[in-house]
mmCIF file with all atom_site columns, C-alpha atoms in Angstrom:
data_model
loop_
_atom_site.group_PDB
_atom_site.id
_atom_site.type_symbol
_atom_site.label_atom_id
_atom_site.label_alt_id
_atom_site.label_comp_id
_atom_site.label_asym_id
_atom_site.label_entity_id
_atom_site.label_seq_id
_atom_site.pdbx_PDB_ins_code
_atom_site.Cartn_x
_atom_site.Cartn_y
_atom_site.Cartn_z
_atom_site.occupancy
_atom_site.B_iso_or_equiv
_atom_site.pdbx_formal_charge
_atom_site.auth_seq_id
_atom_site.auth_comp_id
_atom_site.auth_asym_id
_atom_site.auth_atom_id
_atom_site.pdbx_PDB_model_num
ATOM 1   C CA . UNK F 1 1   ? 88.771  104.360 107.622 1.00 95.00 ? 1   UNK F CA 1
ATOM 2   C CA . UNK F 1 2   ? 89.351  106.353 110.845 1.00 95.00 ? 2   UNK F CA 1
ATOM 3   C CA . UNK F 1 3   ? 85.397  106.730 111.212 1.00 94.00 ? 3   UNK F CA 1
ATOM 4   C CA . UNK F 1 4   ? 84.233  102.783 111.061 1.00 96.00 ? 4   UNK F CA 1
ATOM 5   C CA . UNK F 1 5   ? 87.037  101.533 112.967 1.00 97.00 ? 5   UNK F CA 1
ATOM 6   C CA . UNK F 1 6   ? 87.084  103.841 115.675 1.00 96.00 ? 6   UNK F CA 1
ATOM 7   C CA . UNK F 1 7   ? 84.581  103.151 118.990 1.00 95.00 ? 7   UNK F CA 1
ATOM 8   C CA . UNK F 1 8   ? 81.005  104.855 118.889 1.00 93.00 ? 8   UNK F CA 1
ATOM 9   C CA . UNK F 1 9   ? 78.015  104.356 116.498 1.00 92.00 ? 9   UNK F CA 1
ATOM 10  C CA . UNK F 1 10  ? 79.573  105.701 113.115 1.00 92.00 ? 10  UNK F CA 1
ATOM 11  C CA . UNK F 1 11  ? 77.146  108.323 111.228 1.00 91.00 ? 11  UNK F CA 1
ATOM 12  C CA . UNK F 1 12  ? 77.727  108.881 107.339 1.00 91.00 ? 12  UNK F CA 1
ATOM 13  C CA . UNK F 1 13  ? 75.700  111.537 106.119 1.00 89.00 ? 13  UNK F CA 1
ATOM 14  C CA . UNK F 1 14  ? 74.152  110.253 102.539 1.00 90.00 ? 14  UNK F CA 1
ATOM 15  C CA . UNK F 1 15  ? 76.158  111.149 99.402  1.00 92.00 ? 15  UNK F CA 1
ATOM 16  C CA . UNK F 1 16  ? 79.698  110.947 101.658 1.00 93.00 ? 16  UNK F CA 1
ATOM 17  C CA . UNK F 1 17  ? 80.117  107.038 100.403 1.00 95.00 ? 17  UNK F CA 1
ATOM 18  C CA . UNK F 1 18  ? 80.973  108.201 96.958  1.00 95.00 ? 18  UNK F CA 1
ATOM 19  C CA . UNK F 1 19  ? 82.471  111.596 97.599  1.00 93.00 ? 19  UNK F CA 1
ATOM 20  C CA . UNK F 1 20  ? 79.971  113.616 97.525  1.00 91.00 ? 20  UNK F CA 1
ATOM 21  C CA . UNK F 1 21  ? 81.170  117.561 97.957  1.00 85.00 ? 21  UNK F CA 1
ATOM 22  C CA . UNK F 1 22  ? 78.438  120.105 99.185  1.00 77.00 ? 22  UNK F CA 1
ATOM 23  C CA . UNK F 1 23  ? 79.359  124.256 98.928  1.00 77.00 ? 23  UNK F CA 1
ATOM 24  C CA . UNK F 1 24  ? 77.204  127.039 100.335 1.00 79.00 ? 24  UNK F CA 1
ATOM 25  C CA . UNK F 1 25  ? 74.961  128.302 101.508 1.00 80.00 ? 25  UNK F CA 1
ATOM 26  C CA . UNK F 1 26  ? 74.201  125.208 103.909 1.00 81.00 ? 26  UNK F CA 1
ATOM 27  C CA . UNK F 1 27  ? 70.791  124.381 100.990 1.00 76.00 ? 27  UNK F CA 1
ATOM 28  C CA . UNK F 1 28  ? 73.832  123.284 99.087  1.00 78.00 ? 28  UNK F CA 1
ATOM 29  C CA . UNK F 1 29  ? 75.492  121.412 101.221 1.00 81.00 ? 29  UNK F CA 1
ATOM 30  C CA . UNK F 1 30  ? 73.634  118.100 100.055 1.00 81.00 ? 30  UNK F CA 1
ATOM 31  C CA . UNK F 1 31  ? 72.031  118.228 96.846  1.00 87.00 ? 31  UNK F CA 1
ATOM 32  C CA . UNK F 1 32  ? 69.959  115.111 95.261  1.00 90.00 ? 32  UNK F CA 1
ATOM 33  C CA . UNK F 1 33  ? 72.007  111.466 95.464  1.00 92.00 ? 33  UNK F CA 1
ATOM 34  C CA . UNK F 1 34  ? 73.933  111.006 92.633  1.00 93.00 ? 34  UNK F CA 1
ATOM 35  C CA . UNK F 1 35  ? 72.726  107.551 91.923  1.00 95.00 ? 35  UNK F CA 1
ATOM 36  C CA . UNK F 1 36  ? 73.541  107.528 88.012  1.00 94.00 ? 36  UNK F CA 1
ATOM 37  C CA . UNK F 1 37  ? 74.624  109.186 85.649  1.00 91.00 ? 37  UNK F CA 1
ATOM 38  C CA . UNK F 1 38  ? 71.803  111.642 83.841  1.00 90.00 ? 38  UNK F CA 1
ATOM 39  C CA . UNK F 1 39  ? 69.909  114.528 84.143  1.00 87.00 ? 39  UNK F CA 1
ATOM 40  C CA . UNK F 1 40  ? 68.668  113.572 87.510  1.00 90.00 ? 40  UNK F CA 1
ATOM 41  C CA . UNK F 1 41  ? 71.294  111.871 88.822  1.00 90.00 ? 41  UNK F CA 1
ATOM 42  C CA . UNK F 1 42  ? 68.619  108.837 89.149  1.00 92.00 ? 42  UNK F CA 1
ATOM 43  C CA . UNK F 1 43  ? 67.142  110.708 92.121  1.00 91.00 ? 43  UNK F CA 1
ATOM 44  C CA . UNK F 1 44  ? 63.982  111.151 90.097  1.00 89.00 ? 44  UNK F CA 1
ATOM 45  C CA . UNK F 1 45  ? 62.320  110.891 87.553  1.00 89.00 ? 45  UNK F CA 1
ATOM 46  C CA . UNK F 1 46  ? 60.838  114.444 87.922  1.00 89.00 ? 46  UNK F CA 1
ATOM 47  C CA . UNK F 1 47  ? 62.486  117.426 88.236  1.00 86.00 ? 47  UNK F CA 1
ATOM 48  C CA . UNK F 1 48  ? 64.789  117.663 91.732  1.00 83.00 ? 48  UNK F CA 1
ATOM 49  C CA . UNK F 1 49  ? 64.641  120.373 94.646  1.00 82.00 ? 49  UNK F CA 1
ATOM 50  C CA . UNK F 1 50  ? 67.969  121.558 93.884  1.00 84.00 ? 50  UNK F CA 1
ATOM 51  C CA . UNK F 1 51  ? 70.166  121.301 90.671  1.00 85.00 ? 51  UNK F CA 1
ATOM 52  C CA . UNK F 1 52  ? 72.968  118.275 90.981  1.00 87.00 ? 52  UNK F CA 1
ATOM 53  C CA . UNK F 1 53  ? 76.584  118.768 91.389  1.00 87.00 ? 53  UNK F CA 1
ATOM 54  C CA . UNK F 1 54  ? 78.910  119.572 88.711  1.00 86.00 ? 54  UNK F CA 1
ATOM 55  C CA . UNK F 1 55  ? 80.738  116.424 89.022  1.00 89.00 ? 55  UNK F CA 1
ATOM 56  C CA . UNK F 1 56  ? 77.704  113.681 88.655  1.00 90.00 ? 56  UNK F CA 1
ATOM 57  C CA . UNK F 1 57  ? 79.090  112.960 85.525  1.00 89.00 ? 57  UNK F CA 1
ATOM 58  C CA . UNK F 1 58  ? 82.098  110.850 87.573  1.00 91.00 ? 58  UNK F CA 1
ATOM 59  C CA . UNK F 1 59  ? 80.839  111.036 91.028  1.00 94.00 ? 59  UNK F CA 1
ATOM 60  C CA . UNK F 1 60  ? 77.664  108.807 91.298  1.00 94.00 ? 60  UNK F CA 1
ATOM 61  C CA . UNK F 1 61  ? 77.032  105.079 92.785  1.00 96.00 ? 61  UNK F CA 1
ATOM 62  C CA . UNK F 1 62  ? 76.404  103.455 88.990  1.00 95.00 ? 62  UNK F CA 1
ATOM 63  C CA . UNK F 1 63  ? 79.818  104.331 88.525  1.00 94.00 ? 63  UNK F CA 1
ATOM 64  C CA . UNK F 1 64  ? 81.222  103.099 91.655  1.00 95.00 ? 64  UNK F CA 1
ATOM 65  C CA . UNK F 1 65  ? 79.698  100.048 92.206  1.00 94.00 ? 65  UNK F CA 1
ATOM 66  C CA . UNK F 1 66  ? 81.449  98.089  89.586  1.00 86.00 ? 66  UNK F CA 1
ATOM 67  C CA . UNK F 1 67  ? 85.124  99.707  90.734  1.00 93.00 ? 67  UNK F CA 1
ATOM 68  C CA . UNK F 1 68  ? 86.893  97.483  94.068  1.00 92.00 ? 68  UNK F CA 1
ATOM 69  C CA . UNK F 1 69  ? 88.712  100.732 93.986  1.00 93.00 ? 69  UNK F CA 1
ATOM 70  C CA . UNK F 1 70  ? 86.176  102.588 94.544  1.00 95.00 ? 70  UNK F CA 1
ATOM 71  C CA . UNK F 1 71  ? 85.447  105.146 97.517  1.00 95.00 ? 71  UNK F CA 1
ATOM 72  C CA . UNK F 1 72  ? 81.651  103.298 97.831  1.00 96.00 ? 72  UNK F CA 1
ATOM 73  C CA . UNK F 1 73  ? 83.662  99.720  97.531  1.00 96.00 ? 73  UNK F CA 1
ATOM 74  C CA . UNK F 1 74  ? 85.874  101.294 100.422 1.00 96.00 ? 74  UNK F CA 1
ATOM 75  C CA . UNK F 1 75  ? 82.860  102.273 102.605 1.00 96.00 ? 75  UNK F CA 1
ATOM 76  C CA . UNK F 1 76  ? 81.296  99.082  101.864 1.00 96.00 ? 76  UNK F CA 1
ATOM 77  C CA . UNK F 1 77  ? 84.439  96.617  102.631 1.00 96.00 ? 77  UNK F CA 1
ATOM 78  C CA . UNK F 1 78  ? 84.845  98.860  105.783 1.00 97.00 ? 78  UNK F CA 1
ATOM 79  C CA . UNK F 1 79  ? 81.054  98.086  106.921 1.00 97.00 ? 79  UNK F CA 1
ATOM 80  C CA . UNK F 1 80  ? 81.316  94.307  106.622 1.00 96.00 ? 80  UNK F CA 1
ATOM 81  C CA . UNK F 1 81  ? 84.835  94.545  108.573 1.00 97.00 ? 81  UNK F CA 1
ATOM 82  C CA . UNK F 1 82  ? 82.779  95.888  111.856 1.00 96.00 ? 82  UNK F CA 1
ATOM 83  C CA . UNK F 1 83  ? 80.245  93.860  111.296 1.00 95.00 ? 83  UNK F CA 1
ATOM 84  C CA . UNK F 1 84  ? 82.255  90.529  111.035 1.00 95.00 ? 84  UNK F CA 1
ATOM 85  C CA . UNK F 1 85  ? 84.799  91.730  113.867 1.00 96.00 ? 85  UNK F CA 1
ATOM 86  C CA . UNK F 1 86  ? 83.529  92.402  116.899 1.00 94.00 ? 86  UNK F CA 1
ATOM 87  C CA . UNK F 1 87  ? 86.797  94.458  118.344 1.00 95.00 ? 87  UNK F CA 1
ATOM 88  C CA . UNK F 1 88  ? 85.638  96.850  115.840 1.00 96.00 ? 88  UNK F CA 1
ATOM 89  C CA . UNK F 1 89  ? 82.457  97.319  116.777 1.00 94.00 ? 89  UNK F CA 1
ATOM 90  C CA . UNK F 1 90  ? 82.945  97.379  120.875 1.00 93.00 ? 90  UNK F CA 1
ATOM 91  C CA . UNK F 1 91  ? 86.200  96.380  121.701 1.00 94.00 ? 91  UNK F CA 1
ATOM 92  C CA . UNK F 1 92  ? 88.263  98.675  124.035 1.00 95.00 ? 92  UNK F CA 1
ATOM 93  C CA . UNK F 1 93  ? 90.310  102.117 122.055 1.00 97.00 ? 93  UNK F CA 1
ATOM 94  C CA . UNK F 1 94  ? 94.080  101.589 122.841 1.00 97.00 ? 94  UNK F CA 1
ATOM 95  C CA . UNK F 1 95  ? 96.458  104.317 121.673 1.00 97.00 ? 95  UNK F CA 1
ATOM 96  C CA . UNK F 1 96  ? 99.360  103.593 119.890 1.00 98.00 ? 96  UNK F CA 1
ATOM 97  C CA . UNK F 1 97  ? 102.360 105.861 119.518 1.00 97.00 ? 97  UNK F CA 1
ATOM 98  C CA . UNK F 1 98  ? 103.944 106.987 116.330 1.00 97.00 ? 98  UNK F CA 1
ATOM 99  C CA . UNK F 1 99  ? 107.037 107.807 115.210 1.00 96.00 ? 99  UNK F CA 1
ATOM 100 C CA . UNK F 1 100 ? 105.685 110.076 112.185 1.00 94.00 ? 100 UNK F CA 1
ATOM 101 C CA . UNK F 1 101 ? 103.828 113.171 112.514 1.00 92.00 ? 101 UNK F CA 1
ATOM 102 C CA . UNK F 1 102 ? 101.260 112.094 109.732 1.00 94.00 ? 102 UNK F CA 1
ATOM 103 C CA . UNK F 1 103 ? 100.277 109.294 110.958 1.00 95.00 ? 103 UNK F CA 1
ATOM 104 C CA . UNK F 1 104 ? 97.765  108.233 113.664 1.00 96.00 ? 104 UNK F CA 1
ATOM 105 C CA . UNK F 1 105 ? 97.576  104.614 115.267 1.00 97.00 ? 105 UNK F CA 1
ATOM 106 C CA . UNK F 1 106 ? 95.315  102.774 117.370 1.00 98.00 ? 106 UNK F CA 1
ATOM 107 C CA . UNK F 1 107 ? 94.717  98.957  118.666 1.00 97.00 ? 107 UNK F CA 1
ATOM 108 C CA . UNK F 1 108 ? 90.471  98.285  119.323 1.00 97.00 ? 108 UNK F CA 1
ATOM 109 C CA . UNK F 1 109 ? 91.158  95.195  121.898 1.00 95.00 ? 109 UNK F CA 1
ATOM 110 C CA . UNK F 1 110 ? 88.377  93.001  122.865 1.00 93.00 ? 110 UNK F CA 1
ATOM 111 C CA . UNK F 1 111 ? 89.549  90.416  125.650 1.00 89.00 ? 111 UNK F CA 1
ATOM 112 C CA . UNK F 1 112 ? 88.395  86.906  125.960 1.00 80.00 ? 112 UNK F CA 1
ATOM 113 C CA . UNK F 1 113 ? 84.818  87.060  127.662 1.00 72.00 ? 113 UNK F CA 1
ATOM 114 C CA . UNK F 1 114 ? 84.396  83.080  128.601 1.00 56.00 ? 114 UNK F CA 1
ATOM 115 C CA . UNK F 1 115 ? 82.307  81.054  126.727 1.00 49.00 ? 115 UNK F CA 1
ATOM 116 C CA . UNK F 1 116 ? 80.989  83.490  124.297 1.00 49.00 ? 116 UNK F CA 1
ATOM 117 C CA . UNK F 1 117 ? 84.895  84.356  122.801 1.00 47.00 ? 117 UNK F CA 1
ATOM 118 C CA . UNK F 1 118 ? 86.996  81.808  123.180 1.00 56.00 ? 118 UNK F CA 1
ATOM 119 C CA . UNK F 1 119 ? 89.913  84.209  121.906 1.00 70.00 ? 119 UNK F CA 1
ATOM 120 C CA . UNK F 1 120 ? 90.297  87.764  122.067 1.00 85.00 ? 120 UNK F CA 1
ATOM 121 C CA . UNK F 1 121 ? 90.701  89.722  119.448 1.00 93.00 ? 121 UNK F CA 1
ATOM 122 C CA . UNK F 1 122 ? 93.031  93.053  118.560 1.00 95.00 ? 122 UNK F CA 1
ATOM 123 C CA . UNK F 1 123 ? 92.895  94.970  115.433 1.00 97.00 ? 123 UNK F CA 1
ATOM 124 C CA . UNK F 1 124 ? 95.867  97.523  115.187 1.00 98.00 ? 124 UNK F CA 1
ATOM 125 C CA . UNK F 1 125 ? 94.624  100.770 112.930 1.00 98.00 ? 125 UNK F CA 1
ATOM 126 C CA . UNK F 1 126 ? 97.355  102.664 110.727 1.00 97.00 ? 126 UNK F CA 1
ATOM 127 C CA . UNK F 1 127 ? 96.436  105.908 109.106 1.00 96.00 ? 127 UNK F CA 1
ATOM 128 C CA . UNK F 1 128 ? 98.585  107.964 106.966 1.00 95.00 ? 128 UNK F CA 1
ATOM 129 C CA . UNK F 1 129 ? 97.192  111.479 106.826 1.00 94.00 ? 129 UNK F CA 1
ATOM 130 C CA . UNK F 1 130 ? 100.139 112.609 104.430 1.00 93.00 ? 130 UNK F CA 1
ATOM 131 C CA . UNK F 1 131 ? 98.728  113.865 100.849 1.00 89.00 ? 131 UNK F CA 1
ATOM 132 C CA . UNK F 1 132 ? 101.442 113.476 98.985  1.00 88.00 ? 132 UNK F CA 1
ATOM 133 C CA . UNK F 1 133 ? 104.449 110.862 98.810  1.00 83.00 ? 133 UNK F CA 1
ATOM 134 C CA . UNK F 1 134 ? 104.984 107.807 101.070 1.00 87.00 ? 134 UNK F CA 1
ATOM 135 C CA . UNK F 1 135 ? 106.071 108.253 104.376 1.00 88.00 ? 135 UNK F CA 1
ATOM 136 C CA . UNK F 1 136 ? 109.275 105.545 105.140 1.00 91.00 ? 136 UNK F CA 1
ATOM 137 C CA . UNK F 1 137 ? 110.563 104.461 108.450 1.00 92.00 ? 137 UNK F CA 1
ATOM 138 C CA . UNK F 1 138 ? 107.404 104.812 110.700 1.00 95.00 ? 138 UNK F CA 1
ATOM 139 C CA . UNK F 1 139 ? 107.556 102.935 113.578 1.00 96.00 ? 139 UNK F CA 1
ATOM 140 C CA . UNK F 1 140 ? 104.737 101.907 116.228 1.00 97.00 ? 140 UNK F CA 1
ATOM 141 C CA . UNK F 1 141 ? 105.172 101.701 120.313 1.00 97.00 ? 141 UNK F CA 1
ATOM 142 C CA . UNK F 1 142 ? 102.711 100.468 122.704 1.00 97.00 ? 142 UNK F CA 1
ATOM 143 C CA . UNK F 1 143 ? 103.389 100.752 126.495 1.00 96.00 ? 143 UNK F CA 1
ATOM 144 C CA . UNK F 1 144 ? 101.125 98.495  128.509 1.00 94.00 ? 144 UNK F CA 1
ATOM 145 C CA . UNK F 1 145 ? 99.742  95.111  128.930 1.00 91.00 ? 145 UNK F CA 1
ATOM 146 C CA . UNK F 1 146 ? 96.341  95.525  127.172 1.00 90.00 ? 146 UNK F CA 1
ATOM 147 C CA . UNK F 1 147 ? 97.331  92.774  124.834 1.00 90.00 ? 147 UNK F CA 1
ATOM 148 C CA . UNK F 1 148 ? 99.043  89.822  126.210 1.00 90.00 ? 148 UNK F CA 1
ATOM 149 C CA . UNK F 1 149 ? 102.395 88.686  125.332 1.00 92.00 ? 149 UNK F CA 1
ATOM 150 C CA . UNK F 1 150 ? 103.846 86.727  122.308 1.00 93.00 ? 150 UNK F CA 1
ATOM 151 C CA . UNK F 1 151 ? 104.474 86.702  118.439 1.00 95.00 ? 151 UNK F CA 1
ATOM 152 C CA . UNK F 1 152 ? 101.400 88.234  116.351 1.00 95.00 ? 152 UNK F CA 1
ATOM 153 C CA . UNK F 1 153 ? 101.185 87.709  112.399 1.00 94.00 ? 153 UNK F CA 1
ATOM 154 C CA . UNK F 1 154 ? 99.202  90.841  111.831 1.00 96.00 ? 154 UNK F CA 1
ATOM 155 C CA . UNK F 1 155 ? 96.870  90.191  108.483 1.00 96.00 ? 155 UNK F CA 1
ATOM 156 C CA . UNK F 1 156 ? 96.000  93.826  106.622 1.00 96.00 ? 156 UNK F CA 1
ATOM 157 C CA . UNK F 1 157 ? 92.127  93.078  106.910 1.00 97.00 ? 157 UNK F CA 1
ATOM 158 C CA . UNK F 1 158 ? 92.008  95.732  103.767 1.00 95.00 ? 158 UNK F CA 1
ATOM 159 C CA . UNK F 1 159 ? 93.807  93.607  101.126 1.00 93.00 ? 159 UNK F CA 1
ATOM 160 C CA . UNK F 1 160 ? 94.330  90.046  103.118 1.00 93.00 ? 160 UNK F CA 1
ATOM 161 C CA . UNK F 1 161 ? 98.132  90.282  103.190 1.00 93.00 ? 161 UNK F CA 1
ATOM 162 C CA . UNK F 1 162 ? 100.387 89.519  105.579 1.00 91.00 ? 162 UNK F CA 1
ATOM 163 C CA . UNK F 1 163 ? 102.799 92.001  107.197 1.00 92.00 ? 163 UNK F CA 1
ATOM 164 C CA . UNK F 1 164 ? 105.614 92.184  109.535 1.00 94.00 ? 164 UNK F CA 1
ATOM 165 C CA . UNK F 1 165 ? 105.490 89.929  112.603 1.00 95.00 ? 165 UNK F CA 1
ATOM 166 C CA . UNK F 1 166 ? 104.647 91.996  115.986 1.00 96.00 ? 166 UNK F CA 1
ATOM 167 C CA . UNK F 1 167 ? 106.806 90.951  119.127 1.00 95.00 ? 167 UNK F CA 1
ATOM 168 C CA . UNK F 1 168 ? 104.678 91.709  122.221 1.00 96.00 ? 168 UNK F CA 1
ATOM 169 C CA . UNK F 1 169 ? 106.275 91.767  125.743 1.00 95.00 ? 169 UNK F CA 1
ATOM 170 C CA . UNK F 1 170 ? 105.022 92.444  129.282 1.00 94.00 ? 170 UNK F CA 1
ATOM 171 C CA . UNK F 1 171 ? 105.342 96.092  128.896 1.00 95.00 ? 171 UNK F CA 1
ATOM 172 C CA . UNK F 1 172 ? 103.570 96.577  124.952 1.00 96.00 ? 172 UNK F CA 1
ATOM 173 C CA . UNK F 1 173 ? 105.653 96.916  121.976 1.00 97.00 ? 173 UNK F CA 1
ATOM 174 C CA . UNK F 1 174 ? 108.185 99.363  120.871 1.00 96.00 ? 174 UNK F CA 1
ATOM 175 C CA . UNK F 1 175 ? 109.568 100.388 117.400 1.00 96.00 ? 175 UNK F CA 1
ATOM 176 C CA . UNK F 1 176 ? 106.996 98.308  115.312 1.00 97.00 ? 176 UNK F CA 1
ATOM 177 C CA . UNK F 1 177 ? 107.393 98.651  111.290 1.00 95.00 ? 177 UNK F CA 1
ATOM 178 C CA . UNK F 1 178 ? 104.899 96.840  109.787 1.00 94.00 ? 178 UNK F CA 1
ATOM 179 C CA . UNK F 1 179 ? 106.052 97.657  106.529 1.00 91.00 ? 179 UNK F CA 1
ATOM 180 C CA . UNK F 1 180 ? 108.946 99.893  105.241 1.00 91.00 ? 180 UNK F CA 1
ATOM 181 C CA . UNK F 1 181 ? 106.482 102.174 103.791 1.00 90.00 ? 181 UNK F CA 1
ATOM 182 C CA . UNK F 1 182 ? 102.924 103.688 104.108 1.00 92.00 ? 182 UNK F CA 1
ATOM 183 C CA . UNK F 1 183 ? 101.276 105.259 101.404 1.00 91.00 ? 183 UNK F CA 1
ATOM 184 C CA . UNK F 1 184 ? 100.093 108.480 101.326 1.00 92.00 ? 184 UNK F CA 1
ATOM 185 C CA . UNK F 1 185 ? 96.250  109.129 102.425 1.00 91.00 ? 185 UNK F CA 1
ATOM 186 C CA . UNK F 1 186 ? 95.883  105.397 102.869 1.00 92.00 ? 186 UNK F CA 1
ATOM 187 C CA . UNK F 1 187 ? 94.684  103.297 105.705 1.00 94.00 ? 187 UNK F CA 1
ATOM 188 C CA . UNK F 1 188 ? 95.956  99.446  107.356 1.00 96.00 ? 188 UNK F CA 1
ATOM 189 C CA . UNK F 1 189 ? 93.557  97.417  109.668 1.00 97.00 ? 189 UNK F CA 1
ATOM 190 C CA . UNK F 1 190 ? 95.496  94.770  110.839 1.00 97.00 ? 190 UNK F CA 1
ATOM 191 C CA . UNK F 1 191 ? 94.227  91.658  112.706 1.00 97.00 ? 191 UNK F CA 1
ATOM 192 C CA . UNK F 1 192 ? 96.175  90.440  115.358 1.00 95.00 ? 192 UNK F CA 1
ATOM 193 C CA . UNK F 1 193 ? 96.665  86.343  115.114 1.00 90.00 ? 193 UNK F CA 1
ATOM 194 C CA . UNK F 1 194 ? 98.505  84.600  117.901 1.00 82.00 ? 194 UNK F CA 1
ATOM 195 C CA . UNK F 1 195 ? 97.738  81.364  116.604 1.00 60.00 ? 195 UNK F CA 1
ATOM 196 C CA . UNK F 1 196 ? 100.984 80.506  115.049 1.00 48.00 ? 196 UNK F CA 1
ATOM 197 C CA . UNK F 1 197 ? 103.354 82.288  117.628 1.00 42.00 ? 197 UNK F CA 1
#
């Protein structure tokens, strides 16, 4: 999540879209795609440089493809997101202060550019790094006028549901919940609207 909606070209080294693991020495850090799930993987229909992980069985894009849940499904619903918004793809980085240790936010803010935007366009990242169990009371502060003032109804671009209202001043916001909890090793990209405040 952090990787395609942070700024830069993102890089995802083959076989990482489905969870791939790799082990040593660095020959085995990528073995052949797991495309299926057989003796070759569906690499080939030969015999393959290097003998498949242990976990093709589960780990391999036949099986993924078909789950929304999916890590691939993630990757793939993450792609289209930059692609469709352009704050993702080259809008400015604006940290975002949190009030929880294990979890790391950021706004990508692309102002209004004339007549090729008519709008701009904020998306506010939320990561919770935490493993295990939800993490309750996090709160978000911005100081600064990166964003201009009013009422935002953020929209989780992840699942299309609405969250908490954001009340933006002059100076930013300060003690933002969007939600009374955030699950653990879970991501929220949230579109900024200002249309209805």
């Amino acid at each position: 999540t952090v990787l395609l909606t942070m700024p830069g070209v993102p890089f995802i080294y083959y076989g990482e879209e489905i969870g791939m693991t790799g082990g040593k020495p660095d020959e085995k850090i990528r073995t052949p795609m797991q495309w299926a799930n057989d003796a070759t993987g569906g690499f080939t229909t030969g015999e393959p440089w290097e003998s498949l992980n242990a976990d093709v069985k589960k780990v391999n894009v036949a099986a993924q493809e078909a789950d929304s849940t999916s890590l691939l499904s993630h990757y793939r619903q993450l792609i289209g997101l930059r692609n469709e918004h352009a704050a993702l793809r080259t809008g400015a980085f604006v940290p975002v202060d949190s009030s929880c240790p294990s979890t790391f936010a950021y706004m990508r803010h692309l102002p209004a550019s004339g007549a090729e935007t008519q709008d701009s366009e904020t998306v506010l990242v939320i990561v919770n790094f935490a493993s295990k169990g939800e993490q309750t009371g996090c709160t978000f502060s911005y100081n600064g006028d990166a964003i201009p003032a009013g009422v935002y109804r953020p929209t989780d671009l992840l699942t299309g549901e609405l969250v908490t209202d954001l009340t933006v001043d002059a100076n930013g916001f300060h003690g933002y919940a969007p939600s009374p909890s955030l699950a653990p090793r879970a991501g929220y990209v949230l579109l900024l609207d200002r249309s209805s405040g």
